[in-house]
Coordinates of C-alpha atoms in Angstrom, one line a residue:
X27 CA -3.1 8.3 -9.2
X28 CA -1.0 6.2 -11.4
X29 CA 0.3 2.7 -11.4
X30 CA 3.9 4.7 -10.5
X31 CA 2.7 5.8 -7.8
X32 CA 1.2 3.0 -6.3
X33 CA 4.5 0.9 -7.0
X34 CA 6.3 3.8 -4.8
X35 CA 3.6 3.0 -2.6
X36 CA 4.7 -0.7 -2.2
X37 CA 8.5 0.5 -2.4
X38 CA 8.4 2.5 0.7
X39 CA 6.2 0.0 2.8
X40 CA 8.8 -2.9 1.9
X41 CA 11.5 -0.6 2.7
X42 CA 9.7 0.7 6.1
X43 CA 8.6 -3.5 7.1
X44 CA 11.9 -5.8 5.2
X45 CA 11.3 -8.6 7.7
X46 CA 7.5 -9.0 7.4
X47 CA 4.2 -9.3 5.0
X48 CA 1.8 -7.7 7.9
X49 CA 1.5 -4.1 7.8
X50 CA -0.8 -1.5 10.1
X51 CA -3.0 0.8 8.8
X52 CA -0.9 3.9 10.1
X53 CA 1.9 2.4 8.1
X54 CA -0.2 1.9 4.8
X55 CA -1.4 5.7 5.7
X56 CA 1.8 7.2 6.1
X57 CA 3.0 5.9 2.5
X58 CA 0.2 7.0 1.0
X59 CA 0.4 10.3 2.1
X60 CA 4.3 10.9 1.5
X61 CA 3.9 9.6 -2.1
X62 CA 0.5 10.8 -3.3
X63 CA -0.9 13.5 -1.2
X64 CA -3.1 13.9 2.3
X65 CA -6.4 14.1 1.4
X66 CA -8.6 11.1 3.1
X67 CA -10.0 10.8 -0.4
X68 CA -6.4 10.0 -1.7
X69 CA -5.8 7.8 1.1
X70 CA -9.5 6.3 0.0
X71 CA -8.5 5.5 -3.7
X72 CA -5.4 4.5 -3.6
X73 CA -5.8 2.1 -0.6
X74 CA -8.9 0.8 -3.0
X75 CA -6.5 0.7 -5.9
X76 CA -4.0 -1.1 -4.0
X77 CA -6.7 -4.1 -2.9
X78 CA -8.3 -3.7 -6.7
X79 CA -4.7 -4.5 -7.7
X80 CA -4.4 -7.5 -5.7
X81 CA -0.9 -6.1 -4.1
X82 CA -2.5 -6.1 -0.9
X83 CA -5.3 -7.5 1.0
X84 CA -7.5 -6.6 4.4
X85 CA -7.3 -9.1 7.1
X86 CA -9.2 -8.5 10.6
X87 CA -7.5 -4.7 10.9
X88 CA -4.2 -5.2 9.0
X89 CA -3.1 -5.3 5.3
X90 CA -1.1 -8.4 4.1
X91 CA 1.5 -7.5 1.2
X92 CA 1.1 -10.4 -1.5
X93 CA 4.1 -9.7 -3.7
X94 CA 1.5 -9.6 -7.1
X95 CA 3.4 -6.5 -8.0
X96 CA 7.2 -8.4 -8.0
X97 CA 5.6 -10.7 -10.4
X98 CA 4.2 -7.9 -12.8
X99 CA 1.0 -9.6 -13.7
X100 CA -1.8 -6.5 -13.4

């Protein structure tokens, strides 16, 4: 897991949602899995990373995307 792949992460869940923040679960899933690998523990880590990060966050059952990673500031 590196920050390039969590950025290709964030890529493909803007491209897959261009007219809203709110993502599902099976969406944040599914980009995880193209770019990283399909182990749960992958999904586990880099779905922590990704919250670590800032880039998204949990609300109820979705993820919000927060646009921390346009700005650059880690």
């Amino acid at each position: 897991m590196t920050i390039n792949n969590l950025e290709r992460v964030m890529w493909r869940l803007r491209a897959k949602c261009q007219d809203r923040t709110t993502i599902y679960p099976t969406e944040l899933k599914r980009a995880i899995m193209i770019e990283c690998g399909t182990s749960p523990q992958t999904y586990y880590n880099n779905r922590k990373a990704l919250i670590a990060l800032g880039w998204i966050k949990t609300v109820k059952k979705k993820y919000i995307i927060t646009g921390v990673d346009l700005t650059g500031d880690y």
